[in-house]
mmCIF file of C-alpha atoms in Angstrom:
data_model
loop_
_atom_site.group_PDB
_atom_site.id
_atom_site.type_symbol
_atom_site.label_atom_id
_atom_site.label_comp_id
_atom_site.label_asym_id
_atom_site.label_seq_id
_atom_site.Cartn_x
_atom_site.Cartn_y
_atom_site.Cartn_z
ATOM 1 C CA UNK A 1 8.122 14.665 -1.684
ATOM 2 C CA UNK A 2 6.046 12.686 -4.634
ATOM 3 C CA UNK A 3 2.868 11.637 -3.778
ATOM 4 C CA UNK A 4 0.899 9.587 -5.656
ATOM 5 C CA UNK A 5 -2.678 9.179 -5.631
ATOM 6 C CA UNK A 6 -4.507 5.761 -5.742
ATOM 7 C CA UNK A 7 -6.361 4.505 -8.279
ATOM 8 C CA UNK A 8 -10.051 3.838 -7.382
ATOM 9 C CA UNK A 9 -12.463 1.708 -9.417
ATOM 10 C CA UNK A 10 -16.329 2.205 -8.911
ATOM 11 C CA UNK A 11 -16.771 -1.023 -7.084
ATOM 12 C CA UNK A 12 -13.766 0.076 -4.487
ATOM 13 C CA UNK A 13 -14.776 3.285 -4.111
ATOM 14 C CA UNK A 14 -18.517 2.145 -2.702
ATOM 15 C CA UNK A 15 -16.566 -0.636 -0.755
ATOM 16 C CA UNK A 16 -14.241 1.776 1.477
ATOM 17 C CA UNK A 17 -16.285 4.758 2.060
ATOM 18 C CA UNK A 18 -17.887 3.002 5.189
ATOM 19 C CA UNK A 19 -14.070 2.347 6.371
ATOM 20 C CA UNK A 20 -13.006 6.298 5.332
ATOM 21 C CA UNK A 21 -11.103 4.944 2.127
ATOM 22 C CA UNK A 22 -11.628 7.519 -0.656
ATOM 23 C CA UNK A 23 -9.235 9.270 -2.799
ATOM 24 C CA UNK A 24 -8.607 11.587 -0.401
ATOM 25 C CA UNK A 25 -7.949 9.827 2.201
ATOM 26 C CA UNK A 26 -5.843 7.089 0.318
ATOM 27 C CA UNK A 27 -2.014 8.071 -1.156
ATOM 28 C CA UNK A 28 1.511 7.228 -0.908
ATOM 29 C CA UNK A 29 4.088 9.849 -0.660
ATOM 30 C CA UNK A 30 7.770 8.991 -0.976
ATOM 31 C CA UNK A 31 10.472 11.565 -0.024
ATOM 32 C CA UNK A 32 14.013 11.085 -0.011
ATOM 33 C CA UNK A 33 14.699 8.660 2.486
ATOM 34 C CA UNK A 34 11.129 7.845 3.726
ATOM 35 C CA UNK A 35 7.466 6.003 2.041
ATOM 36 C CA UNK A 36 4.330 6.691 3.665
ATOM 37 C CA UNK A 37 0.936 4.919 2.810
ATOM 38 C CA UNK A 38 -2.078 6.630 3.984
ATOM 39 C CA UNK A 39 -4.896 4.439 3.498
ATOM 40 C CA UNK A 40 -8.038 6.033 5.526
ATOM 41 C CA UNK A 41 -7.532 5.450 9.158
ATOM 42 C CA UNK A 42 -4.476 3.554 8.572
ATOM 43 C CA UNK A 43 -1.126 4.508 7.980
ATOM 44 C CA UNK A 44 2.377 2.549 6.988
ATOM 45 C CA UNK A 45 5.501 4.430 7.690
ATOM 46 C CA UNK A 46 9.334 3.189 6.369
ATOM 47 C CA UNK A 47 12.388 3.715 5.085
ATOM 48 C CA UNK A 48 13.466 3.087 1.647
ATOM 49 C CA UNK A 49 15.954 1.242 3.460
ATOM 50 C CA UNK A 50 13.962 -1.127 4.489
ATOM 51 C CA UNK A 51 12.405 -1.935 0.873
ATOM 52 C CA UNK A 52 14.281 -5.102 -0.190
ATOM 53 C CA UNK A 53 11.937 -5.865 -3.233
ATOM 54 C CA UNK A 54 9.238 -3.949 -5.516
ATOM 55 C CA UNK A 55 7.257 -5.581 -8.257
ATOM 56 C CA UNK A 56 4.050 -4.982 -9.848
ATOM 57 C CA UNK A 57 1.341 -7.247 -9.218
ATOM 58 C CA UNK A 58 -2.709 -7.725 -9.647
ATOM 59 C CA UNK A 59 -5.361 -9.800 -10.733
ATOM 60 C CA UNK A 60 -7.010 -9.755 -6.751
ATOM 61 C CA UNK A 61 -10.050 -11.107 -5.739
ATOM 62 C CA UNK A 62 -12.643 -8.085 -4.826
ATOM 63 C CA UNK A 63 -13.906 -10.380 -1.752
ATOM 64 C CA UNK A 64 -10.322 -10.878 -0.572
ATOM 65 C CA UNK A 65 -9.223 -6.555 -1.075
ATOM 66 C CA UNK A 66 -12.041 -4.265 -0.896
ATOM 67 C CA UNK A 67 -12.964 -1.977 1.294
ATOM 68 C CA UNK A 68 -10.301 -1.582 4.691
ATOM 69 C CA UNK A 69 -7.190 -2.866 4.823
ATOM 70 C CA UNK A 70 -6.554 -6.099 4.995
ATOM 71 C CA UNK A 71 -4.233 -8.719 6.631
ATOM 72 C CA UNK A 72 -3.349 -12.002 5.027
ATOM 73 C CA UNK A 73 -3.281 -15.162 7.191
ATOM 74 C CA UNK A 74 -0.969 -17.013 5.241
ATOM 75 C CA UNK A 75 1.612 -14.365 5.596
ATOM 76 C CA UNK A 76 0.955 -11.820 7.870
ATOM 77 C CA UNK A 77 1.022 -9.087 4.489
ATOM 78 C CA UNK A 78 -0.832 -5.534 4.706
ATOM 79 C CA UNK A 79 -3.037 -4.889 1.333
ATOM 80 C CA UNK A 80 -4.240 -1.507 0.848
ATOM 81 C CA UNK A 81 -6.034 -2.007 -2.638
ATOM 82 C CA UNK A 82 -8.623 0.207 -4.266
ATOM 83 C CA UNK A 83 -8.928 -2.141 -7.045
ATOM 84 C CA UNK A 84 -8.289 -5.471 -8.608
ATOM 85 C CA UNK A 85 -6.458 -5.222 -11.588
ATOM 86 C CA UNK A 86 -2.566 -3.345 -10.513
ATOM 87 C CA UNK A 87 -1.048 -3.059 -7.361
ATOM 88 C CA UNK A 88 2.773 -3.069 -6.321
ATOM 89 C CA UNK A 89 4.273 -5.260 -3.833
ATOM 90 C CA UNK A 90 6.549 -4.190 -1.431
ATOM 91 C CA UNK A 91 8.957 -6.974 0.733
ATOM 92 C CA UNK A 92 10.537 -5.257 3.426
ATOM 93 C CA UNK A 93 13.521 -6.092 4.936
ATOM 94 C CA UNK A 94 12.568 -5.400 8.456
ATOM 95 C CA UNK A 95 8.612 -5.834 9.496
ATOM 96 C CA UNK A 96 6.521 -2.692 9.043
ATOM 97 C CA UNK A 97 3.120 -1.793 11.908
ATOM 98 C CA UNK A 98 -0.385 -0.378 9.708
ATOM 99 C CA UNK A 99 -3.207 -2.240 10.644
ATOM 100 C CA UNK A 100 -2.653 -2.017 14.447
ATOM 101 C CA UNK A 101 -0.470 1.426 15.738
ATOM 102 C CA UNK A 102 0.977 -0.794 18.246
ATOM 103 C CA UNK A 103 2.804 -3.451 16.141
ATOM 104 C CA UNK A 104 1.435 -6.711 17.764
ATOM 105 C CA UNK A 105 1.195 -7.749 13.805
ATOM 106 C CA UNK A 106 4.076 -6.227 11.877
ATOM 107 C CA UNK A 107 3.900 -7.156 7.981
ATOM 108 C CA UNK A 108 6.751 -8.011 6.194
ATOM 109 C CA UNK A 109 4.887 -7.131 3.054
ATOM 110 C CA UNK A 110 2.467 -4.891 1.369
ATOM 111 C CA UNK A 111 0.599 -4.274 -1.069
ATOM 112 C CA UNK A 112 -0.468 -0.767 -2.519
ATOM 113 C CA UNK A 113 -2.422 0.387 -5.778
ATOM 114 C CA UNK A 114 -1.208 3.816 -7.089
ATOM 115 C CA UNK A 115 -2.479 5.259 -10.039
ATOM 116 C CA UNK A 116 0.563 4.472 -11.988
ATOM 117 C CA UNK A 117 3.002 1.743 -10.474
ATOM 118 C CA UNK A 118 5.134 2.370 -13.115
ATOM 119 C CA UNK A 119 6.188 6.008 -11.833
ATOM 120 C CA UNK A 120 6.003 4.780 -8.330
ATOM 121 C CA UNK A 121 8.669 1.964 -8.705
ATOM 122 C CA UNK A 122 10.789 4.659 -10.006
ATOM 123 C CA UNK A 123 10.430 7.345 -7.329
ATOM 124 C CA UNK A 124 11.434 4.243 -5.220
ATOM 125 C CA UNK A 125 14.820 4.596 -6.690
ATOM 126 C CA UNK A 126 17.541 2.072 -6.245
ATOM 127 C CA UNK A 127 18.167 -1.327 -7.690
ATOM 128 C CA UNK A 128 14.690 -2.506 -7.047
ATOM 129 C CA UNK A 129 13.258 -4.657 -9.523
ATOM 130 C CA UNK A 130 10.577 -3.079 -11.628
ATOM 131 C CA UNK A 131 9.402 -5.900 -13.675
ATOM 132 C CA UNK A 132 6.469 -7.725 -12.631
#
């Protein structure tokens, strides 16, 4: 298993402590056939199967991703962000449960900030697009 740490600015760090976000509470971990995202109290759990796009991303509003985990209205996507500037996007092919454990609002997308997106697209493996 590879598990990669997320990267925390100052302002994000102060902003999920209340919610138990800190960098030890927030990681991905991708084995062979599995990703998991823990991101404080929540948790997103899938197969690589079920990735059907990767792609790095950024530039978020601190307003809009600080602090817990948040769902977008517009498209029902899970963003687990501990800063502004990188982030990858996952699409999955199937939707995924993390904000509620009982999946009355599965995502069909989410965001994620490791510390380097770069090696994370990689351990993804496949035929996933890595430009972004």
């Amino acid at each position: 298993m590879t598990r990669f740490d997320f990267a925390f600015t100052r302002a994000y760090r102060v902003a999920g402590a209340p919610f138990g976000v800190t960098p030890r509470t927030a990681w991905a971990a991708i084995d062979d056939d599995l990703l998991f995202v823990h991101f404080g109290p929540w948790r997103l759990r899938t197969s690589l199967d079920n990735i059907a796009d990767a792609t790095i991303t950024g530039g978020f509003a601190f307003i809009k991703t600080a602090g817990p985990a948040h769902l977008s209205l517009a498209d029902r996507g899970v963003t687990f962000a501990t800063n502004g500037e990188r982030a990858v996007c996952l699409e999955f092919h199937d939707p995924v449960t993390a904000i509620d454990p009982i999946g009355l609002l599965p995502h069909p997308n989410a965001t994620l900030t490791p510390s380097d997106p770069e090696a994370f697209l990689a351990a993804l493996g496949g035929d996933l697009p890595t430009a972004g």
